[in-house]
Structures are given as structure tokens and as C-alpha cells.
Coordinates of C-alpha atoms and ligand atoms in Angstrom, one line a residue:
M1 CA 11.2 17.8 5.0
D2 CA 13.5 15.2 5.3
F3 CA 15.3 14.2 7.9
A4 CA 18.2 12.3 9.3
T5 CA 20.8 11.3 12.3
E6 CA 23.7 12.4 13.7
L7 CA 27.0 12.1 16.0
L8 CA 28.4 14.2 18.1
S9 CA 31.5 16.0 16.7
S10 CA 32.1 19.4 18.4
R11 CA 34.8 20.3 16.0
R12 CA 33.0 18.5 12.7
V13 CA 29.5 20.4 13.9
R14 CA 27.7 22.9 10.8
T15 CA 24.4 24.2 10.5
Q16 CA 22.3 27.1 9.8
C17 CA 20.1 26.7 13.4
A18 CA 22.0 24.5 16.1
V19 CA 18.4 23.7 18.1
M20 CA 19.9 22.9 22.5
G21 CA 18.3 21.7 25.2
V22 CA 19.1 24.1 28.8
Y23 CA 18.0 23.1 32.0
E24 CA 16.7 25.5 35.1
Q25 CA 19.5 25.9 37.4
S26 CA 21.8 23.7 35.9
P27 CA 25.0 23.9 33.7
L28 CA 24.9 22.7 30.6
S29 CA 25.9 19.3 30.0
G30 CA 25.8 16.9 27.2
A31 CA 25.6 18.3 23.9
S32 CA 24.7 21.6 25.1
A33 CA 27.7 22.0 26.6
T34 CA 29.8 20.0 23.3
L35 CA 28.8 22.8 21.4
D36 CA 28.9 25.2 23.5
E37 CA 32.9 24.4 23.7
A38 CA 32.3 24.7 19.6
L39 CA 30.8 28.3 20.3
K40 CA 33.6 29.0 22.5
G41 CA 31.4 29.6 25.6
R42 CA 28.9 31.8 24.3
L43 CA 26.3 30.0 25.7
S44 CA 27.5 29.6 29.3
R45 CA 27.8 33.5 29.2
I46 CA 24.4 34.1 28.3
I47 CA 23.5 31.7 31.0
K48 CA 25.6 33.4 33.4
Q49 CA 24.3 36.5 33.3
G50 CA 20.6 35.8 33.6
D51 CA 19.5 36.2 29.7
F52 CA 17.5 32.6 29.4
T53 CA 16.8 30.4 32.5
G54 CA 15.5 27.9 31.4
R55 CA 12.1 27.9 32.0
L56 CA 9.9 24.8 30.1
G57 CA 8.6 25.9 26.6
D58 CA 10.9 29.6 26.7
T59 CA 12.7 29.8 24.0
L60 CA 15.9 32.6 22.4
L61 CA 16.7 32.8 19.3
L62 CA 20.7 33.9 18.9
P63 CA 20.8 34.9 15.6
D64 CA 23.7 35.8 13.2
L65 CA 27.4 34.0 14.6
E66 CA 29.8 34.0 12.5
G67 CA 31.5 30.3 11.8
P68 CA 29.6 27.1 10.8
I69 CA 27.1 27.4 13.7
E70 CA 24.8 30.3 12.1
R71 CA 22.4 30.4 14.6
V72 CA 21.6 29.2 17.9
L73 CA 17.8 28.4 19.4
L74 CA 17.9 28.2 22.8
V75 CA 15.1 25.3 24.0
G76 CA 14.0 26.2 28.2
M77 CA 13.8 22.0 28.5
G78 CA 12.4 23.0 32.7
T79 CA 13.9 21.5 36.4
R80 CA 16.2 18.3 35.4
T81 CA 13.6 16.2 38.1
T82 CA 10.8 17.1 36.6
R83 CA 11.6 15.6 32.7
S84 CA 9.1 14.2 31.7
G85 CA 7.9 12.9 28.6
R86 CA 5.2 15.7 28.5
S87 CA 8.0 18.7 29.5
Y88 CA 9.7 17.2 26.5
R89 CA 7.1 17.4 24.6
R90 CA 6.7 20.9 25.5
A91 CA 9.9 21.9 24.5
V92 CA 10.1 20.1 21.1
Q93 CA 7.1 22.0 20.6
A94 CA 8.2 25.7 21.1
A95 CA 10.6 24.8 19.1
A96 CA 8.8 23.8 15.9
Q97 CA 7.0 27.0 16.4
A98 CA 10.1 29.3 17.3
L99 CA 11.7 27.6 13.9
L100 CA 8.9 28.5 12.0
K101 CA 9.8 32.4 12.6
C102 CA 13.2 31.3 11.7
S103 CA 14.7 31.5 8.0
A104 CA 16.9 28.8 8.9
T105 CA 16.5 25.8 5.7
D106 CA 18.1 22.9 8.4
A107 CA 18.0 22.5 11.7
L108 CA 20.4 20.3 14.0
M109 CA 18.2 19.0 16.8
T110 CA 20.1 18.3 20.4
L111 CA 17.0 17.4 22.0
A112 CA 16.9 14.1 22.3
C113 CA 20.2 12.8 23.4
D114 CA 19.4 13.4 27.2
D115 CA 18.4 10.4 29.3
Y116 CA 14.6 10.5 30.2
A117 CA 13.0 8.3 32.3
D118 CA 9.7 7.7 30.6
I119 CA 10.8 7.6 26.8
D120 CA 13.0 6.3 24.9
V121 CA 15.1 7.2 22.1
Y122 CA 12.6 5.9 19.5
Y123 CA 9.9 8.2 21.1
R124 CA 11.8 11.4 21.3
A125 CA 12.5 11.1 17.7
R126 CA 9.5 10.4 16.8
Y127 CA 8.0 12.8 18.7
T128 CA 10.3 15.7 16.8
A129 CA 9.5 14.4 13.7
E130 CA 6.1 14.0 15.0
I131 CA 5.7 18.0 16.1
L132 CA 7.9 19.1 13.7
L133 CA 5.8 18.2 10.8
Q134 CA 2.8 18.8 12.4
S135 CA 3.1 22.7 12.8
H136 CA 4.1 23.4 9.7
Y137 CA 0.2 21.7 9.2
R138 CA -1.6 24.7 7.6
I139 CA -6.1 23.9 7.2
P140 CA -7.0 23.5 3.2
N141 CA -7.1 27.1 2.1
L142 CA -10.2 29.2 1.0
K143 CA -8.8 31.8 1.5
S144 CA -8.9 34.5 -0.7
A145 CA -6.2 35.9 0.3
R146 CA -2.3 35.2 -0.7
P147 CA -1.6 31.6 1.7
P148 CA 1.3 33.1 4.2
K149 CA 4.7 31.2 2.6
A150 CA 5.6 27.9 3.4
P151 CA 8.3 27.4 6.1
A152 CA 11.8 27.8 4.9
L153 CA 12.9 24.9 7.6
T154 CA 13.0 21.4 5.2
H155 CA 16.2 19.4 6.9
L156 CA 16.6 18.4 9.7
R157 CA 19.4 16.1 11.8
V158 CA 18.7 14.7 15.1
L159 CA 21.8 14.4 17.3
A160 CA 22.4 11.0 18.2
A161 CA 24.3 10.3 22.2
T162 CA 25.2 7.4 21.4
P163 CA 25.3 5.2 17.7
A164 CA 23.4 2.4 18.9
D165 CA 21.2 5.2 18.7
R166 CA 20.6 5.7 15.5
A167 CA 18.2 3.0 14.7
P168 CA 15.9 3.7 17.1
M169 CA 15.8 7.4 16.5
Q170 CA 15.7 6.2 12.5
R171 CA 12.8 4.6 13.1
G172 CA 11.5 6.8 14.9
L173 CA 12.0 9.6 12.8
Q174 CA 9.7 7.3 10.1
H175 CA 7.3 6.7 11.9
G176 CA 7.0 10.0 13.6
A177 CA 6.9 11.5 9.8
G178 CA 3.7 8.5 8.7
I179 CA 1.8 9.7 11.9
A180 CA 2.0 12.7 10.8
A181 CA 1.6 12.5 7.3
G182 CA -1.5 10.1 8.1
A183 CA -2.8 12.7 10.4
G184 CA -2.6 15.7 8.1
L185 CA -4.4 13.9 5.7
S186 CA -7.4 13.1 8.7
K187 CA -7.2 16.8 9.2
D188 CA -7.3 18.4 6.2
L189 CA -10.8 15.9 5.6
A190 CA -12.1 16.8 8.9
N191 CA -11.1 20.9 8.8
L192 CA -13.0 20.5 4.8
P193 CA -16.6 22.0 4.7
A194 CA -19.1 20.0 4.1
N195 CA -20.2 20.9 1.4
V196 CA -17.0 20.2 -0.5
C197 CA -15.8 17.0 2.0
T198 CA -19.3 14.8 1.0
P199 CA -18.9 11.2 0.8
T200 CA -18.7 10.7 -3.0
Y201 CA -15.3 13.3 -1.8
L202 CA -13.7 10.6 0.6
G203 CA -14.5 8.0 -1.5
Q204 CA -12.1 9.3 -4.4
I205 CA -9.7 10.5 -1.8
A206 CA -9.6 7.1 -0.5
K207 CA -9.6 6.4 -4.7
G208 CA -6.5 8.2 -4.9
L209 CA -4.8 6.2 -2.0
A210 CA -4.4 3.3 -3.4
K211 CA -3.1 4.9 -6.7
T212 CA 0.1 7.0 -4.6
H213 CA 0.9 3.6 -2.7
R214 CA 1.0 0.3 -3.9
R215 CA -0.1 -2.2 -0.8
I216 CA -3.9 0.1 -1.0
R217 CA -6.8 -1.1 -2.7
T218 CA -9.6 1.0 -2.6
R219 CA -13.9 -0.2 -3.0
V220 CA -16.6 2.5 -3.1
L221 CA -19.7 0.4 -2.9
A222 CA -22.9 3.0 -3.9
Q223 CA -26.2 2.7 -2.7
P224 CA -27.7 0.0 -4.7
E225 CA -25.1 -1.6 -3.5
L226 CA -25.7 -1.2 -0.1
K227 CA -29.2 -2.1 -0.6
R228 CA -28.6 -5.2 -2.2
L229 CA -26.8 -5.5 1.3
K230 CA -29.9 -4.9 3.2
M231 CA -28.4 -2.3 5.0
G232 CA -31.6 -0.4 6.1
S233 CA -30.2 0.9 8.7
F234 CA -27.8 2.7 7.6
L235 CA -29.7 4.2 4.0
S236 CA -32.3 5.2 7.2
V237 CA -30.5 7.5 8.2
T238 CA -29.3 9.2 4.4
R239 CA -33.1 9.3 3.2
G240 CA -33.2 12.8 4.2
S241 CA -30.1 14.0 1.9
A242 CA -29.8 14.7 -1.4
E243 CA -26.2 13.7 -1.4
P244 CA -25.9 9.6 -2.1
A245 CA -24.2 7.8 0.7
R246 CA -21.0 5.7 0.5
L247 CA -19.3 3.0 1.9
I248 CA -15.5 2.9 1.7
V249 CA -13.1 -0.1 2.1
V250 CA -9.5 0.2 2.1
E251 CA -7.5 -2.3 2.3
Y252 CA -4.2 -2.6 3.1
R253 CA -2.0 -5.6 3.1
G254 CA 1.6 -4.8 4.3
G255 CA 1.8 -8.5 6.6
K256 CA 2.2 -12.2 5.3
P257 CA -0.9 -13.2 2.5
G258 CA -3.9 -14.4 4.6
A259 CA -3.3 -12.8 8.0
A260 CA -5.9 -12.5 9.4
P261 CA -6.5 -8.0 9.4
I262 CA -7.1 -5.5 11.9
A263 CA -10.5 -3.5 10.8
L264 CA -11.0 0.1 11.4
V265 CA -14.6 1.5 10.8
G266 CA -15.3 5.0 10.8
K267 CA -18.0 6.8 11.2
G268 CA -18.0 9.4 7.7
V269 CA -21.8 11.3 8.6
T270 CA -20.2 14.4 7.0
F271 CA -22.7 16.6 8.6
D272 CA -25.1 16.4 10.7
T273 CA -27.8 18.3 11.3
G274 CA -30.0 15.8 13.3
G275 CA -32.3 15.3 11.1
I276 CA -35.5 15.1 12.3
S277 CA -34.7 16.0 15.0
L278 CA -33.2 18.5 14.7
K279 CA -30.6 20.3 16.8
D280 CA -29.7 23.8 18.1
P281 CA -28.3 26.0 16.1
G282 CA -25.3 27.0 17.9
A283 CA -22.0 25.3 16.5
M284 CA -24.3 23.5 14.6
D285 CA -21.6 24.3 12.2
E286 CA -19.1 22.1 13.8
M287 CA -20.9 18.9 12.8
K288 CA -18.8 19.0 9.6
F289 CA -16.4 17.7 10.9
D290 CA -19.0 14.4 12.5
M291 CA -16.7 12.2 9.4
T292 CA -13.4 13.1 11.8
G293 CA -13.9 9.0 12.8
A294 CA -13.7 7.6 8.8
A295 CA -10.9 10.5 8.6
S296 CA -9.0 8.9 11.1
V297 CA -8.8 5.4 9.6
L298 CA -8.0 6.5 6.4
G299 CA -5.1 8.6 7.8
T300 CA -4.1 5.7 9.6
L301 CA -3.9 3.6 6.3
K302 CA -2.1 6.2 4.7
A303 CA 0.3 6.4 7.4
L304 CA 0.5 2.6 7.8
A305 CA 1.3 3.1 4.0
V306 CA 3.6 5.7 4.5
V307 CA 6.1 4.0 6.8
N308 CA 5.7 -0.1 4.7
A309 CA 3.8 -1.5 7.7
P310 CA 4.1 -5.4 8.0
I311 CA 0.0 -5.6 8.8
N312 CA -2.1 -6.4 7.0
A313 CA -5.4 -3.5 7.6
V314 CA -8.9 -3.0 6.0
A315 CA -10.7 0.2 6.8
I316 CA -14.6 0.2 6.3
I317 CA -16.2 4.5 6.1
A318 CA -20.1 5.2 6.3
A319 CA -20.4 8.3 4.8
C320 CA -23.9 9.5 3.9
E321 CA -25.4 13.5 5.6
N322 CA -28.0 13.2 8.5
M323 CA -30.4 16.1 7.2
P324 CA -34.3 16.7 7.7
G325 CA -36.3 16.2 4.3
S326 CA -39.8 14.8 3.6
R327 CA -38.0 11.5 2.4
A328 CA -35.9 12.0 5.7
T329 CA -36.4 9.2 8.8
K330 CA -39.1 9.6 11.5
P331 CA -38.8 9.2 15.1
G332 CA -40.7 6.1 14.9
D333 CA -39.5 4.9 12.4
I334 CA -38.1 1.0 12.6
V335 CA -35.4 -0.1 10.1
T336 CA -34.6 -3.4 9.3
S337 CA -30.1 -4.0 9.8
M338 CA -28.2 -5.5 8.3
A339 CA -27.4 -8.2 10.5
G340 CA -31.9 -8.8 10.9
L341 CA -32.1 -6.3 13.6
T342 CA -34.7 -4.4 14.0
I343 CA -34.2 -0.8 15.6
E344 CA -36.8 1.8 16.4
V345 CA -36.0 5.2 15.7
L346 CA -36.5 7.6 18.4
N347 CA -34.1 10.1 17.3
T348 CA -32.7 11.0 14.3
D349 CA -29.8 12.0 16.3
A350 CA -28.1 9.2 16.9
E351 CA -27.3 8.4 13.7
G352 CA -23.5 7.4 14.5
R353 CA -24.9 4.2 15.5
L354 CA -27.3 3.5 13.3
I355 CA -24.1 3.5 10.4
L356 CA -22.2 1.8 12.3
C357 CA -24.2 -1.0 13.5
D358 CA -24.1 -1.9 9.1
A359 CA -20.1 -1.4 9.0
L360 CA -19.5 -3.5 11.6
T361 CA -21.6 -6.5 10.4
Y362 CA -19.7 -5.9 6.9
S363 CA -16.6 -6.5 8.3
R364 CA -17.3 -10.1 9.6
R365 CA -16.0 -11.0 6.0
F366 CA -12.3 -10.4 6.3
K367 CA -12.4 -12.7 9.8
P368 CA -10.7 -10.0 11.2
A369 CA -8.6 -10.8 14.6
V370 CA -9.9 -7.4 15.7
V371 CA -12.4 -4.0 14.9
I372 CA -12.5 -1.2 16.0
D373 CA -15.0 1.9 15.1
V374 CA -14.2 5.4 15.7
A375 CA -16.4 7.8 15.7
T376 CA -18.0 11.3 17.2
L377 CA -20.6 9.2 18.2
T378 CA -22.2 11.7 21.5
G379 CA -22.2 14.4 23.5
A380 CA -22.4 12.4 26.3
C381 CA -18.8 11.5 26.1
V382 CA -17.4 15.0 25.7
I383 CA -19.6 15.9 29.2
A384 CA -18.1 12.5 30.5
L385 CA -14.0 12.8 29.3
G386 CA -13.4 16.7 28.0
A387 CA -11.3 16.4 25.3
H388 CA -7.6 15.8 27.0
R389 CA -8.6 11.2 26.4
S390 CA -11.4 9.9 23.8
G391 CA -13.8 6.8 25.3
L392 CA -12.6 4.0 25.2
M393 CA -15.4 1.0 25.8
S394 CA -14.4 -2.5 24.1
N395 CA -15.7 -6.4 25.0
D396 CA -11.6 -8.1 25.6
D397 CA -10.0 -7.0 28.3
A398 CA -6.5 -7.8 26.3
L399 CA -7.6 -5.1 23.6
A400 CA -8.6 -2.1 26.2
D401 CA -5.0 -2.8 27.6
D402 CA -3.8 -2.1 24.3
L403 CA -5.2 0.6 23.6
L404 CA -4.7 1.6 26.6
A405 CA -1.4 1.4 26.5
A406 CA -1.2 2.8 23.2
G407 CA -2.9 5.9 23.8
Q408 CA -0.6 6.3 26.4
R409 CA 3.3 6.2 24.2
A410 CA 1.4 8.2 21.8
S411 CA 0.5 10.6 23.6
D412 CA -3.6 10.0 22.3
P413 CA -4.5 8.9 25.4
C414 CA -8.0 7.5 25.9
W415 CA -9.6 6.0 29.5
R416 CA -11.7 2.9 28.8
M417 CA -15.3 3.2 30.4
P418 CA -17.9 0.1 30.7
L419 CA -19.6 -2.7 28.9
G420 CA -22.6 -4.1 30.7
E421 CA -26.1 -6.2 30.2
E422 CA -27.6 -3.8 32.4
Y423 CA -26.9 -0.6 30.1
Q424 CA -28.1 -2.7 27.9
E425 CA -31.6 -3.0 29.0
Q426 CA -32.1 1.0 28.6
L427 CA -32.2 0.1 24.8
K428 CA -35.5 -1.5 25.1
S429 CA -38.4 -0.5 22.7
N430 CA -42.5 -2.1 23.0
F431 CA -42.2 -1.9 18.9
A432 CA -38.6 -3.3 17.6
D433 CA -35.5 -5.4 18.8
L434 CA -33.8 -2.7 20.0
A435 CA -34.2 1.6 20.1
N436 CA -31.4 3.8 19.7
I437 CA -31.1 5.7 22.2
G438 CA -31.4 5.2 26.3
G439 CA -31.8 8.4 27.5
R440 CA -30.0 10.8 29.3
E441 CA -27.8 8.6 31.6
A442 CA -24.6 7.2 30.7
G443 CA -25.6 8.3 27.2
A444 CA -21.7 7.4 25.9
V445 CA -22.2 4.0 27.6
T446 CA -25.6 2.9 26.2
A447 CA -24.1 4.1 22.4
A448 CA -21.7 2.2 22.9
C449 CA -23.8 -0.7 24.2
F450 CA -25.8 -0.8 20.8
L451 CA -23.3 -1.5 18.9
W452 CA -22.3 -3.8 20.7
K453 CA -25.3 -6.1 20.2
F454 CA -23.9 -6.1 16.9
V455 CA -20.5 -7.4 17.5
D456 CA -20.6 -11.2 18.7
G457 CA -17.5 -13.5 18.0
L458 CA -15.6 -10.5 17.2
K459 CA -12.9 -8.6 19.3
W460 CA -14.3 -5.2 19.2
A461 CA -13.6 -2.0 20.7
H462 CA -15.0 1.3 20.2
L463 CA -13.1 5.2 20.5
D464 CA -15.8 7.7 20.3
I465 CA -13.4 10.5 19.7
A466 CA -16.3 13.1 20.3
G467 CA -14.4 15.3 22.5
S468 CA -11.1 14.8 21.2
A469 CA -11.3 15.1 17.3
W470 CA -11.4 18.8 17.0
V471 CA -11.3 22.2 19.3
G472 CA -13.6 24.8 19.4
G473 CA -13.5 28.7 20.1
A474 CA -10.3 30.6 18.1
N475 CA -8.3 27.6 17.5
K476 CA -11.4 26.1 15.9
G477 CA -10.1 22.9 13.6
S478 CA -9.5 18.9 13.7
T479 CA -6.8 17.9 15.6
G480 CA -5.7 14.9 13.6
R481 CA -6.4 12.4 16.7
P482 CA -6.9 8.5 17.3
V483 CA -4.4 8.6 14.4
A484 CA -1.1 8.3 16.5
L485 CA -2.4 6.2 18.7
L486 CA -3.7 3.8 15.9
V487 CA -0.9 3.8 14.0
D488 CA 1.2 3.1 17.4
Y489 CA -1.1 0.5 18.2
L490 CA -1.2 -1.0 14.7
L491 CA 2.6 -0.8 15.3
S492 CA 3.0 -2.6 17.9
R493 CA 1.0 -5.5 16.4
A494 CA 3.2 -5.8 13.6
Ligands
BES501 N1 -22.3 13.9 15.8 C1 -23.0 13.7 17.6 C2 -22.0 13.1 18.7 C3 -22.0 15.0 19.1 C4 -22.3 16.1 20.0 C5 -20.1 14.8 18.9 C6 -21.8 17.1 20.5 C7 -19.4 16.1 19.3 C8 -19.9 17.2 19.8 C9 -24.2 12.2 17.5 O1 -24.2 11.8 15.9 C10 -24.9 13.1 18.1 O2 -25.8 14.0 17.7 N2 -25.5 12.5 19.6 C11 -26.5 12.6 20.5 C12 -27.2 11.3 20.6 C13 -28.4 11.6 21.6 C14 -29.4 11.9 20.4 C15 -28.6 10.0 22.4 C16 -26.0 13.3 21.5 O3 -25.1 12.7 21.8 O4 -26.8 14.8 21.9
MN502 MN1 -26.5 12.9 15.4
ZN503 ZN1 -23.3 12.6 14.8

């Protein structure tokens, strides 16, 4: 879809579909009032007759109008007094759904013209592009029936209230499109089944990114190299699997040459059976999503490339399967991490931290300004925060604040949880430097505390996305989170 901005003039409007906001119990105003004039008062009559009340998220399509405005899509904006970034997104979502069912190939969106207290014109435009494009997302088609036809809409013009608004809007649209492209890649990878999306496949996709985007470089390390690097902890997880593990390194160079990059470390467990500490079978299929951390850091780099962000970033992905088998790591086995710390593997289902600790150690060679790891790490985080917020732990308050703010702005929020020596106690082992589990209490925190042991001297944050990465039930699928959060953070640093 291509996006443009446009200034309002009632006489020259020409579109297959004008998308117009209606507020509850308020007369038409701004862009809607101007378009009403162009339509000779038709909209005010519809509202006066009570056929459309403006309730938030309601839509009404008026088809087959005569003249240069061929259709009007009315969108309920709620009351003027309760409008917020949240209600704005709800309204855009409703508009996007209605546009999907409509055969217009171009539309003129007027919702971003109104002022909001908590969301500026850049974000109004960015959400518009992001939401429109995300509504066009389709799960990779592995069904044998003919796929539904693609949405008709290909051109979206977004109306600006003033000439000064056009530049930030244009930027917002471009960034929104980049985020949607990145989140789309992340969703595709996460939605694919584990027999397609293997560590090898993730490596190929990462190499593909380097082919499409000239600022991206990819290196894929195979098992012999991981052995040479002494990644004993990472390799202990893949022992039970016939699929070879990969360490995937993707660099995006958009900033000054030599400027320290932001490192994004992703958990890429393409399937997590639990290993010898086998999981319960209920919903085990969802463990194909256990590579969402990896998918989201790849998606984030793609987004940076699409918007040409002036920043350096590097994604480091530890990809493998966690399977039982005759060679699999057993509870009680002791492994040696790349950093030299020995780990007693008390539960083979706590595998994420085992692969991430070596990837975090590896990230040091890039002398990163900041390291952020992203992982579907603990069921405990799902219990603590549910689907709404990702868990955030950090050894740096300024970094934590920046990520919290980015999540808020991007509508992809997280919530800070603690780290602390007192929790470290739970990871003590009689036989090795540390154990890989810390008992039932504070499971999300002890998992983060395990990683914390490996990031001495680094500015580090950990995002536990176990609850936010996908939804179950009838709409089962990847959410594309936390690509928007990460891109927002990176753009704010650029
Ligand atoms: N991938 C899981 C975490 C997970 C569980 C994510 C459920 C989303 C939903 C992780 O590898 C895992 O199994 N963690 C264990 C850790 C435990 C053994 C200390 C868990 O959370 O149960
Ligand atoms: Mn596990
Ligand atoms: Zn896992």
C-alpha cells in the first residue's frame, strides 16, 4: 500500500472512499464538517435522523454516492471528552476492518486531523499506517483451499489539518509502514510450524534480509563454530535434536561508521518440548512460538532497514530445538558456558536462559552501547502480567525508563520487574557455579537474574514476552510484539 498526505479543500476532494470521524453528541467539525459541505449536508442529516450515533468503533459505509466522493465510511470516535490515543487506535482499527470489506482501491483518511492531548500528529499518522497494514496481514497460507482475495485498498491518503503537519505525518506514515513490515516478518516466522521454521530456515531468512537491504550483513554460525566458541550452555540444549543449531548474526549499519551498536539478542527455540523435563501435552503446539524473540529482533532490523534509520544495530539469535532423545541433556548434567561459569541443568525445560547466556556473552564482541534480549522465557511472566505487558528487567534505570516510555508511545507496553541479590540466592547449586532454575517463586525474576550473571559491565535489559508474543484460542497466532516497542526505542536513539 502506498501512503501520502493531503491538505483539505472541500471543492477538490476526489476519492473512492472518504473515512470520516463522528463524535457522540457533537456536531460535525473540522474535516468532517468540510466534507459534509461537499456532500451537501447529507452526513448531518444521517446523524440527525439517528442512523449513526458516533459510538466508538461503530462504522457505517455509505456506498454509491454521486460525485467525486464515491463512498463515505463513517467511523464512531466516541465522546469528545474521552478521546485518547487508545480511542484513536480503536477507531482506526474499526475503519481498517470496514475498509477490508469494501472494494475501494483508494481512500482518504481524515481521522488524523483532530487534535488529541496524548498523541501527536506523528503518532496519529504512524498508527494509521501500522494499523491499516497490520489489518492486511495474513497467516502464511498452508491451507489447500484457494486463498481469499487480497484487499482492494492500495492507496491511502491521510488528510493533514495544516501544512506544518505534513512533514511529521509523512514521517509517521513511513515509520508505521516500516514497523508493519517488520512485525509482519516476525509474525510470519512465528506462525510457521516448527517443521518449516527450523534454525536453518531462520538462518536463510536472515541471509535473505541481507540480499534485500544493502545496509544489512548476515553471518550464520554452524555447530562446529559454536563448539570452537565454547558455547557449551547453548549446545547443551540442542543435543537431543536432529536439527542443527545456528547462531545468527545480523548487522544493520545505518549510523556513523564505528558508532557503538545496540545489540538485540533473541531466543530462537524453534520448538520447545521441554527436553527430558518434558512438557504436558496440552497446548504444546504453541511452543512453536518459542522463537518469537528471534523473530522480533529480525523484524526490528527489517523495520530499521525499511525506514533507513540512522543507527547501528546488531541482532544475535541463538536458534535450536529443545527435544528429548538419547543424547539429550539430563537433569543434573553440568555444562560450561562460553563465559566460563558452570551451570547445573536441574530442569531441561528452562532452556531459554541456557542459550541466551552464551548469546549475551557473544554480544560483547560488538562493544554494544546497550544490549536488549528478547525471549518467551517464562510461564511465570504470563501469570504475573498476562498478555497486556511484556516483562522488563534491567541493570540500568535510564535504559529501563527509555524502554518503558517507548512501549507506552508505541502502544506495545512493558512493565518493570526487579532484579536483586536476594533472588540470586535461589540459583545456588551444590555442584556448579549456578543452577538453571530458582524454584517456584518469582520465576520470571529468577530467570532474569540468571541472565544478569552474564552481563557484568554491559547496559542490559531483558524483555520477557512469554505473555505478549502470541494469542491462543480461536484467533491463535503471533502478535508481532515487541517490534513496535523496539523500533520506537531505536528511532528515539537515532
Ligand atoms: N518457553 C518456555 C516459557 C513459556 C511457557 C512461554 C509458557 C510461554 C508460555 C520456557 O522455555 C519454559 O519452559 N520455562 C519454564 C521454566 C521453568 C522450568 C523454571 C516455565 O516457565 O515453566
Ligand atoms: Mn522451556
Ligand atoms: Zn522455551
